[in-house]
Amino acid sequence: MKTFRNIIIGMTVGVLTGCDLVEPDEIVNPNVDEKTFLDSDNPMETWLNGTEKQLALDMSDFVELMEILSDNYFNNYTRSSKVFDIPQLLYTDADVTKLQRHVGELREMADYGLTTVAAADKNTTSADRFRLLCVKAYSFVLAGDFFRALPMENRGEAQEWNAQMAQALTILDEALPLAQSADDRAFVHTLAARAAYRLGERDKSVSHAQQALKESATLCRQVQFDSKNGVLNTAQEAIWSDWFQPLPRLDFLDPKYFQMSSTDQCPITIAKAEENHLILAEAALSTGRLDEAKTHLRNLLRLVKSRPVQEGINDQLEGRYNGGLKSFPNEPDLLVQASPNDSLRAGLIIDRRPPFLISVPYISGTSVTEAMIDGLTDHDSALELVYLMRQEVFFAEGRRVADLGIRLPLCEVEAANQSNPQAYTEAWIPSFVPQNYGLDDFTMDAAARTVTIRYNMNRIIAEHAKEKDVAPFE
């Protein structure tokens, strides 16, 4: 553990400028050891900055890889994973290992701050502890959403995903009394609603969702990046360039991360009020209250429409091919079907060809209209719409994989340290999830001016809602 801590300290202070361990010429002393760090002025401030910086970097990796693992994006380039799109999730895959390590490092950095750094820095405040507890809780949320099982402590035995979510709830309970504002309290309740939702604990999830909306009706908590100091959003590079191509019916939401100048680094949202409306709607549906669910969806729609839209984005170099593996639609007159059995919809593909500039919602967006909500008459079609809105609202935030019920395996290095090395080394991919790139499959008919997506995964989720892998409230 001592070696691990020294590595983390070097990683944390070595990239920060403007902190007490950086000389005025921004040259960092590489020989700072643990004692020197703890005896320095304001070590908690430095540690917090480093921990939150690490959260941002880890989230950019999660978003990059989870988006191509889902049906949101296809990796049309040579960089990033070439197997997550299949989906192929091997416990020997370096990306699986990387994501698992991100969870562990966030947990350990938060723990070290809460114990060793807090003990060394007499100026540690409740606000400091709150921030660290939120990072720790979020590490368990990531583990619970995306992995079959992970250790919950250094060198510990792997615990299944539901234990991870339960631990997140315990830590959030500890964090709540330390919250400094209504927005902080809304953040805690939103994460708790998310964790309880995944566990299928409907009443608890609803209670947290309702309280979150009372505290803040417009919550949007993000991790930030900084190009000047090398804290870069790698998901932005993949999405803003032509690596990743969106599923055609999601074209209007891309790129969520963009550059208006060469130094722009867009933040990634990790919690927002929209989630609470979605939870309330799904909970109402699960108990047969269709009209109430429709009310929650209308409230959600009003919130989404109030979110900002970036206008004047020059995305003209995005040709939806540019030498990639396959061509994606790039003409706004094309009509899109969510599956061969769905009706054609206009307006889902936007015109980004010269000389046009585009407008993109960068907190939340949706193609769902009030008329679509009003027209809902049965449980299954309403549940399908809920999952369409979940997909669109959380687009490019790395959330879709959890809704599809896919879970990553325990990586090879960690498995070797378990009492049962074979446990959890197979990924969990539900039988209804298409293989062989089926999640991203579509056809274009140039003469008919149509695009047909092979699988409407939101309908498939609704059809399999009673299975354990998806729709936790059903």
Coordinates of C-alpha atoms in Angstrom, one line a residue:
M1 CA 0.0 0.0 0.0
K2 CA 2.9 2.4 0.7
T3 CA 4.2 2.0 -2.8
F4 CA 0.8 2.6 -4.2
R5 CA 0.3 5.8 -2.2
N6 CA 3.7 7.2 -3.4
I7 CA 2.8 6.6 -7.0
I8 CA -0.6 8.3 -6.5
I9 CA 1.1 11.3 -4.8
G10 CA 3.5 11.7 -7.7
M11 CA 0.7 11.5 -10.2
T12 CA -1.5 14.0 -8.3
V13 CA 0.9 16.8 -7.6
G14 CA 3.0 16.3 -10.7
V15 CA 0.3 17.6 -13.1
L16 CA -1.1 20.5 -11.0
T17 CA 0.1 24.1 -11.5
G18 CA -0.7 26.8 -9.1
C19 CA -0.3 24.6 -6.0
D20 CA 2.2 24.9 -3.2
L21 CA 4.4 22.1 -4.5
V22 CA 5.0 23.7 -7.8
E23 CA 7.8 26.3 -8.3
P24 CA 7.0 29.6 -9.9
D25 CA 8.5 28.4 -13.2
E26 CA 6.1 25.5 -13.1
I27 CA 8.9 22.9 -12.7
V28 CA 7.7 20.2 -10.3
N29 CA 10.1 18.6 -7.8
P30 CA 10.0 14.9 -8.7
N31 CA 11.5 13.9 -5.3
V32 CA 8.5 14.8 -3.1
D33 CA 7.8 11.9 -0.9
E34 CA 4.8 11.2 1.3
K35 CA 6.2 12.8 4.4
T36 CA 7.2 16.0 2.6
F37 CA 3.8 16.2 1.0
L38 CA 1.9 15.7 4.2
D39 CA 4.1 18.3 6.0
S40 CA 3.6 20.9 3.2
D41 CA 1.1 23.8 3.5
N42 CA -2.5 22.9 2.6
P43 CA -1.9 19.2 1.6
M44 CA -5.7 18.6 1.6
E45 CA -6.3 21.3 -1.1
T46 CA -3.6 19.8 -3.3
W47 CA -5.0 16.3 -2.8
L48 CA -8.5 17.3 -3.5
N49 CA -7.5 19.0 -6.7
G50 CA -5.6 15.9 -7.8
T51 CA -8.4 13.6 -6.9
E52 CA -11.0 15.6 -8.8
K53 CA -8.6 15.9 -11.7
Q54 CA -8.3 12.1 -11.7
L55 CA -12.0 11.7 -11.7
A56 CA -12.3 13.9 -14.8
L57 CA -9.6 11.9 -16.6
D58 CA -11.2 8.6 -15.6
M59 CA -14.6 9.7 -16.7
S60 CA -13.2 10.7 -20.2
D61 CA -12.0 7.1 -20.5
F62 CA -15.3 5.6 -19.3
V63 CA -17.3 7.8 -21.7
E64 CA -15.0 7.0 -24.7
L65 CA -15.2 3.2 -24.2
M66 CA -18.8 2.8 -22.9
E67 CA -20.2 4.9 -25.8
I68 CA -18.7 2.5 -28.4
L69 CA -19.7 -0.5 -26.4
S70 CA -23.3 0.7 -26.6
D71 CA -25.5 1.4 -29.6
N72 CA -24.8 5.1 -29.4
Y73 CA -21.5 5.2 -31.4
F74 CA -19.5 3.0 -33.7
N75 CA -15.7 3.3 -33.8
N76 CA -15.1 4.1 -37.5
Y77 CA -11.4 4.6 -37.1
T78 CA -8.3 2.8 -36.0
R79 CA -7.8 4.4 -32.6
S80 CA -9.6 3.3 -29.4
S81 CA -11.1 -0.2 -28.9
K82 CA -11.8 -2.2 -32.0
V83 CA -13.6 -5.0 -30.2
F84 CA -16.1 -3.2 -27.8
D85 CA -18.3 -2.6 -30.8
I86 CA -18.8 -6.3 -31.5
P87 CA -19.3 -6.5 -28.4
Q88 CA -16.3 -8.6 -27.3
L89 CA -15.3 -8.1 -23.7
L90 CA -12.3 -10.3 -22.6
Y91 CA -10.9 -10.2 -19.1
T92 CA -7.4 -10.0 -20.8
D93 CA -8.4 -6.8 -22.6
A94 CA -6.2 -3.8 -21.6
D95 CA -9.2 -1.5 -21.7
V96 CA -11.1 -3.7 -19.3
T97 CA -8.1 -3.6 -17.0
K98 CA -7.8 0.2 -17.4
L99 CA -11.4 0.9 -16.5
Q100 CA -11.2 -1.4 -13.4
R101 CA -8.0 0.4 -12.3
H102 CA -9.8 3.7 -12.6
V103 CA -12.5 2.6 -10.1
G104 CA -9.8 1.4 -7.7
E105 CA -7.7 4.5 -7.9
L106 CA -10.6 6.8 -7.2
R107 CA -11.7 4.8 -4.2
E108 CA -8.1 4.7 -2.8
M109 CA -7.4 8.4 -3.5
A110 CA -10.6 9.3 -1.7
D111 CA -9.8 7.0 1.2
Y112 CA -6.2 8.3 1.5
G113 CA -7.6 11.9 1.6
L114 CA -10.2 11.1 4.2
T115 CA -7.7 9.4 6.5
T116 CA -4.1 10.2 6.1
V117 CA -4.3 13.7 4.5
A118 CA -7.2 14.8 6.8
A119 CA -5.2 13.7 9.8
A120 CA -2.1 15.7 8.6
D121 CA -4.0 18.9 7.7
K122 CA -5.6 20.7 10.6
N123 CA -7.4 23.0 8.1
T124 CA -9.5 20.1 6.6
T125 CA -13.1 21.2 6.5
S126 CA -16.5 19.5 6.2
A127 CA -16.6 20.7 2.6
D128 CA -13.3 18.9 1.9
R129 CA -14.7 15.7 3.4
F130 CA -17.9 16.0 1.4
R131 CA -16.0 16.3 -1.9
L132 CA -13.9 13.2 -1.1
L133 CA -16.9 11.2 0.0
C134 CA -18.6 12.0 -3.3
V135 CA -15.7 10.8 -5.3
K136 CA -15.6 7.6 -3.2
A137 CA -19.3 7.1 -3.6
Y138 CA -19.0 7.7 -7.4
S139 CA -16.3 5.0 -7.7
F140 CA -18.8 2.5 -6.3
V141 CA -21.5 3.7 -8.6
L142 CA -19.2 3.1 -11.6
A143 CA -18.4 -0.3 -10.2
G144 CA -22.1 -1.1 -9.7
D145 CA -23.1 0.2 -13.2
F146 CA -20.5 -1.4 -15.3
F147 CA -18.8 -4.4 -13.8
R148 CA -20.0 -7.9 -12.7
A149 CA -17.8 -7.7 -9.6
L150 CA -14.8 -5.8 -8.2
P151 CA -12.9 -5.7 -4.9
M152 CA -14.2 -3.1 -2.5
E153 CA -10.9 -2.6 -0.8
N154 CA -7.2 -2.9 -1.6
R155 CA -6.4 -6.6 -2.1
G156 CA -9.9 -7.6 -1.2
E157 CA -12.2 -10.3 -2.7
A158 CA -14.4 -9.3 -5.6
Q159 CA -17.9 -8.3 -4.6
E160 CA -20.8 -8.4 -7.0
W161 CA -22.2 -5.2 -8.5
N162 CA -25.2 -5.0 -6.2
A163 CA -22.8 -4.9 -3.2
Q164 CA -21.0 -2.0 -4.9
M165 CA -24.2 0.0 -5.3
A166 CA -25.2 -0.7 -1.7
Q167 CA -21.9 0.6 -0.6
A168 CA -22.4 3.7 -2.7
L169 CA -25.6 4.4 -0.8
T170 CA -23.9 4.0 2.5
I171 CA -21.2 6.5 1.6
L172 CA -23.8 9.0 0.2
D173 CA -25.7 8.8 3.5
E174 CA -22.4 9.8 5.2
A175 CA -21.8 12.6 2.8
L176 CA -25.3 14.2 2.9
P177 CA -24.9 15.9 6.3
L178 CA -21.7 17.5 5.1
A179 CA -23.3 19.1 2.0
Q180 CA -22.8 22.8 1.8
S181 CA -25.7 23.9 -0.4
A182 CA -29.0 22.8 -1.9
D183 CA -27.1 21.9 -5.1
D184 CA -24.8 19.6 -3.2
R185 CA -27.7 17.9 -1.5
A186 CA -29.4 17.5 -4.9
F187 CA -26.2 15.9 -6.2
V188 CA -26.1 13.4 -3.4
H189 CA -29.8 12.5 -3.7
T190 CA -29.5 12.1 -7.5
L191 CA -26.6 9.7 -7.1
A192 CA -28.5 7.8 -4.4
A193 CA -31.6 7.7 -6.7
R194 CA -29.4 6.2 -9.5
A195 CA -27.9 3.6 -7.2
A196 CA -31.2 2.6 -5.7
Y197 CA -32.7 2.5 -9.2
R198 CA -30.1 0.0 -10.4
L199 CA -30.8 -2.1 -7.4
G200 CA -34.5 -2.1 -8.1
E201 CA -35.3 -0.4 -4.8
R202 CA -38.2 1.6 -6.2
D203 CA -39.4 3.4 -3.1
K204 CA -36.0 4.4 -2.1
S205 CA -35.1 5.6 -5.6
V206 CA -38.3 7.6 -5.9
S207 CA -37.8 9.2 -2.5
H208 CA -34.3 10.3 -3.4
A209 CA -35.4 11.5 -6.8
Q210 CA -38.2 13.6 -5.3
Q211 CA -35.9 15.1 -2.7
A212 CA -33.3 15.9 -5.4
L213 CA -35.8 17.9 -7.4
K214 CA -36.9 19.8 -4.3
E215 CA -33.3 20.8 -3.6
S216 CA -32.6 21.7 -7.2
A217 CA -34.9 21.5 -10.2
T218 CA -32.0 22.2 -12.6
L219 CA -29.1 20.3 -11.1
C220 CA -26.2 19.7 -13.5
R221 CA -22.9 18.4 -11.9
Q222 CA -19.9 18.1 -14.2
V223 CA -16.3 17.2 -14.2
Q224 CA -14.0 19.8 -15.8
F225 CA -11.0 19.6 -18.1
D226 CA -8.1 22.0 -18.6
S227 CA -6.1 22.1 -21.9
K228 CA -3.6 24.5 -20.5
N229 CA -2.5 22.0 -17.9
G230 CA -2.9 18.8 -19.9
V231 CA -6.2 17.6 -18.4
L232 CA -7.8 16.5 -21.6
N233 CA -11.2 15.0 -22.4
T234 CA -10.2 12.1 -24.6
A235 CA -13.9 11.3 -25.3
Q236 CA -14.1 14.8 -26.9
E237 CA -11.2 13.9 -29.3
A238 CA -13.0 10.8 -30.4
I239 CA -16.4 12.4 -30.8
W240 CA -15.4 15.8 -32.2
S241 CA -13.1 14.3 -34.8
D242 CA -14.3 11.5 -37.1
W243 CA -13.3 8.5 -35.1
F244 CA -16.8 7.8 -33.7
Q245 CA -20.0 7.9 -35.7
P246 CA -23.4 8.1 -34.0
L247 CA -26.3 5.7 -34.7
P248 CA -28.1 7.6 -37.4
R249 CA -31.2 8.4 -35.3
L250 CA -28.9 10.1 -32.8
D251 CA -27.1 12.2 -35.3
F252 CA -28.9 15.4 -34.2
L253 CA -27.2 15.1 -30.7
D254 CA -23.6 14.8 -32.1
P255 CA -21.1 16.3 -31.3
K256 CA -21.9 16.8 -27.6
Y257 CA -18.3 17.6 -27.1
F258 CA -17.0 20.2 -29.6
Q259 CA -14.4 22.9 -30.0
M260 CA -15.3 26.5 -30.7
S261 CA -11.6 27.2 -30.3
S262 CA -8.5 25.0 -30.5
T263 CA -8.2 24.9 -26.7
D264 CA -11.8 24.2 -25.8
Q265 CA -12.3 21.2 -23.5
C266 CA -15.9 20.4 -22.8
P267 CA -17.0 19.1 -19.4
I268 CA -18.7 15.7 -18.8
T269 CA -21.9 15.6 -16.9
I270 CA -22.0 13.0 -14.1
A271 CA -25.4 13.9 -12.5
K272 CA -28.4 16.0 -13.6
A273 CA -32.0 16.7 -12.7
E274 CA -33.3 14.9 -15.8
E275 CA -32.4 11.5 -14.2
N276 CA -34.9 12.1 -11.4
H277 CA -37.8 12.8 -13.8
L278 CA -36.9 9.6 -15.7
I279 CA -36.8 7.5 -12.5
L280 CA -40.2 8.9 -11.4
A281 CA -41.7 8.2 -14.7
E282 CA -40.4 4.6 -14.8
A283 CA -41.5 4.0 -11.2
A284 CA -45.0 5.2 -12.0
L285 CA -45.2 2.9 -15.1
S286 CA -44.0 -0.1 -13.0
T287 CA -47.1 0.2 -10.8
G288 CA -49.6 0.8 -13.6
R289 CA -49.9 4.6 -13.3
L290 CA -49.6 5.6 -17.0
D291 CA -51.1 9.1 -16.6
E292 CA -48.7 9.9 -13.8
A293 CA -45.8 8.6 -15.9
K294 CA -46.8 10.9 -18.8
T295 CA -46.9 13.9 -16.4
H296 CA -43.3 13.1 -15.3
L297 CA -42.2 12.8 -18.9
R298 CA -43.8 16.2 -19.8
N299 CA -41.9 17.7 -16.9
L300 CA -38.7 16.1 -18.2
L301 CA -39.4 17.4 -21.7
R302 CA -39.8 21.0 -20.3
L303 CA -36.5 20.7 -18.5
V304 CA -34.7 19.3 -21.6
K305 CA -36.0 22.2 -23.7
S306 CA -34.7 24.7 -21.2
R307 CA -31.2 23.4 -21.4
P308 CA -28.6 25.4 -23.4
V309 CA -27.9 24.8 -27.1
Q310 CA -24.5 25.7 -28.7
E311 CA -25.1 27.4 -31.9
G312 CA -22.7 28.2 -34.7
I313 CA -20.6 24.9 -34.5
N314 CA -18.5 24.4 -37.6
D315 CA -18.6 20.7 -38.1
Q316 CA -18.1 20.8 -41.9
L317 CA -15.1 18.6 -41.9
E318 CA -17.3 15.8 -40.5
G319 CA -18.1 13.9 -43.7
R320 CA -19.5 10.8 -41.8
Y321 CA -16.9 8.7 -43.6
N322 CA -13.5 10.4 -44.2
G323 CA -11.7 7.1 -45.0
G324 CA -13.4 5.1 -42.2
L325 CA -14.8 1.6 -42.2
K326 CA -18.2 2.5 -43.5
S327 CA -20.3 5.5 -44.6
F328 CA -22.8 7.1 -42.3
P329 CA -25.7 9.3 -43.4
N330 CA -24.9 13.0 -43.8
E331 CA -27.9 14.4 -45.7
P332 CA -30.8 16.0 -43.7
D333 CA -33.6 14.9 -46.1
L334 CA -33.0 11.3 -45.1
L335 CA -35.8 9.7 -43.1
V336 CA -34.8 7.3 -40.3
Q337 CA -36.5 4.2 -39.0
A338 CA -35.5 2.9 -35.5
S339 CA -36.1 -0.6 -36.9
P340 CA -37.7 -2.1 -40.1
N341 CA -41.0 -2.2 -38.2
D342 CA -40.9 1.5 -37.1
S343 CA -42.3 4.5 -38.8
L344 CA -40.0 6.9 -40.7
R345 CA -39.0 10.1 -38.9
A346 CA -37.6 13.3 -40.3
G347 CA -35.3 15.8 -38.7
L348 CA -32.9 13.3 -37.0
I349 CA -30.0 14.0 -39.4
I350 CA -28.8 17.6 -39.5
D351 CA -27.0 19.4 -42.3
R352 CA -23.4 19.9 -41.4
R353 CA -22.1 20.3 -44.9
P354 CA -20.6 23.6 -46.1
P355 CA -21.6 26.4 -45.7
F356 CA -23.9 25.3 -42.8
L357 CA -23.2 25.7 -39.1
I358 CA -25.0 23.5 -36.7
S359 CA -26.6 23.8 -33.3
V360 CA -26.3 21.0 -30.7
P361 CA -27.7 20.6 -27.1
Y362 CA -24.8 19.9 -24.8
I363 CA -26.5 19.2 -21.5
S364 CA -29.6 17.2 -22.7
G365 CA -31.5 16.8 -25.9
T366 CA -34.3 14.7 -27.2
S367 CA -36.3 14.0 -30.3
V368 CA -39.4 13.2 -28.2
T369 CA -42.3 15.6 -28.5
E370 CA -45.2 16.4 -26.2
A371 CA -47.5 14.8 -28.8
M372 CA -45.6 11.6 -28.6
I373 CA -46.0 11.6 -24.8
D374 CA -49.7 12.5 -25.1
G375 CA -50.2 9.6 -27.5
L376 CA -49.0 6.9 -25.2
T377 CA -51.8 4.4 -24.4
D378 CA -50.1 1.3 -22.9
H379 CA -47.3 0.3 -20.6
D380 CA -44.9 -1.2 -23.2
S381 CA -44.9 1.7 -25.6
A382 CA -44.5 4.1 -22.7
L383 CA -41.5 2.1 -21.3
E384 CA -40.0 2.1 -24.8
L385 CA -40.3 5.9 -24.9
V386 CA -38.7 6.2 -21.4
Y387 CA -35.7 4.3 -22.6
L388 CA -35.5 6.3 -25.8
M389 CA -35.4 9.4 -23.6
R390 CA -32.9 7.9 -21.3
Q391 CA -30.7 7.1 -24.4
E392 CA -31.0 10.6 -25.8
V393 CA -30.7 12.5 -22.5
F394 CA -27.6 10.6 -21.4
F395 CA -26.1 10.4 -24.9
A396 CA -22.3 10.6 -24.9
E397 CA -22.2 10.4 -21.1
G398 CA -21.3 6.7 -20.9
R399 CA -24.7 5.6 -19.4
R400 CA -26.3 3.5 -22.1
V401 CA -24.3 0.3 -21.4
A402 CA -25.9 -0.1 -18.0
D403 CA -29.4 0.2 -19.5
L404 CA -28.5 -2.5 -22.0
G405 CA -27.6 -4.8 -19.0
I406 CA -24.0 -5.3 -20.2
R407 CA -21.3 -5.8 -17.5
L408 CA -17.5 -6.0 -17.8
P409 CA -15.6 -8.9 -16.4
L410 CA -13.0 -9.0 -13.6
C411 CA -9.7 -8.3 -15.3
E412 CA -6.9 -10.9 -15.5
V413 CA -4.6 -9.2 -13.0
E414 CA -7.3 -8.9 -10.3
A415 CA -8.6 -12.4 -11.0
A416 CA -5.2 -13.9 -10.3
N417 CA -5.4 -12.5 -6.8
Q418 CA -8.8 -14.0 -6.0
S419 CA -9.5 -17.1 -4.0
N420 CA -11.4 -18.3 -7.0
P421 CA -9.5 -17.0 -10.1
Q422 CA -12.2 -18.1 -12.5
A423 CA -15.0 -16.2 -10.9
Y424 CA -16.4 -13.2 -12.8
T425 CA -13.9 -13.5 -15.7
E426 CA -16.6 -13.8 -18.3
A427 CA -18.4 -10.6 -19.3
W428 CA -22.2 -10.5 -18.9
I429 CA -23.9 -9.8 -22.2
P430 CA -27.7 -10.4 -22.1
S431 CA -28.9 -12.9 -24.8
F432 CA -31.1 -10.2 -26.4
V433 CA -28.1 -7.9 -27.1
P434 CA -27.1 -8.4 -30.8
Q435 CA -23.7 -9.7 -31.6
N436 CA -21.3 -9.2 -34.6
Y437 CA -21.7 -5.4 -34.6
G438 CA -25.5 -5.7 -34.7
L439 CA -26.0 -2.9 -32.1
D440 CA -24.7 -0.4 -34.7
D441 CA -26.1 -2.0 -37.9
F442 CA -28.2 0.0 -40.4
T443 CA -28.8 0.2 -44.1
M444 CA -29.3 3.2 -46.4
D445 CA -31.6 3.3 -49.4
A446 CA -30.3 6.2 -51.6
A447 CA -33.3 6.1 -54.0
A448 CA -35.9 6.0 -51.3
R449 CA -34.0 8.5 -49.1
T450 CA -34.3 6.3 -46.0
V451 CA -32.1 4.9 -43.3
T452 CA -33.2 1.7 -41.5
I453 CA -31.6 0.7 -38.2
R454 CA -31.5 -3.0 -37.7
Y455 CA -32.5 -3.2 -34.0
N456 CA -34.6 -0.8 -32.0
M457 CA -33.0 -1.6 -28.7
N458 CA -35.4 0.5 -26.7
R459 CA -38.3 -1.7 -27.8
I460 CA -36.1 -4.8 -27.1
I461 CA -35.5 -3.5 -23.6
A462 CA -39.2 -3.1 -23.1
E463 CA -39.9 -6.5 -24.5
H464 CA -37.4 -8.1 -22.1
A465 CA -38.3 -5.8 -19.1
K466 CA -39.1 -8.7 -16.8
E467 CA -35.6 -10.2 -17.1
K468 CA -33.1 -9.3 -14.4
D469 CA -30.7 -7.6 -16.7
V470 CA -32.7 -4.5 -17.5
A471 CA -35.6 -2.3 -16.4
P472 CA -34.9 -2.6 -12.7
F473 CA -38.4 -1.6 -11.5
E474 CA -40.3 -4.2 -13.6

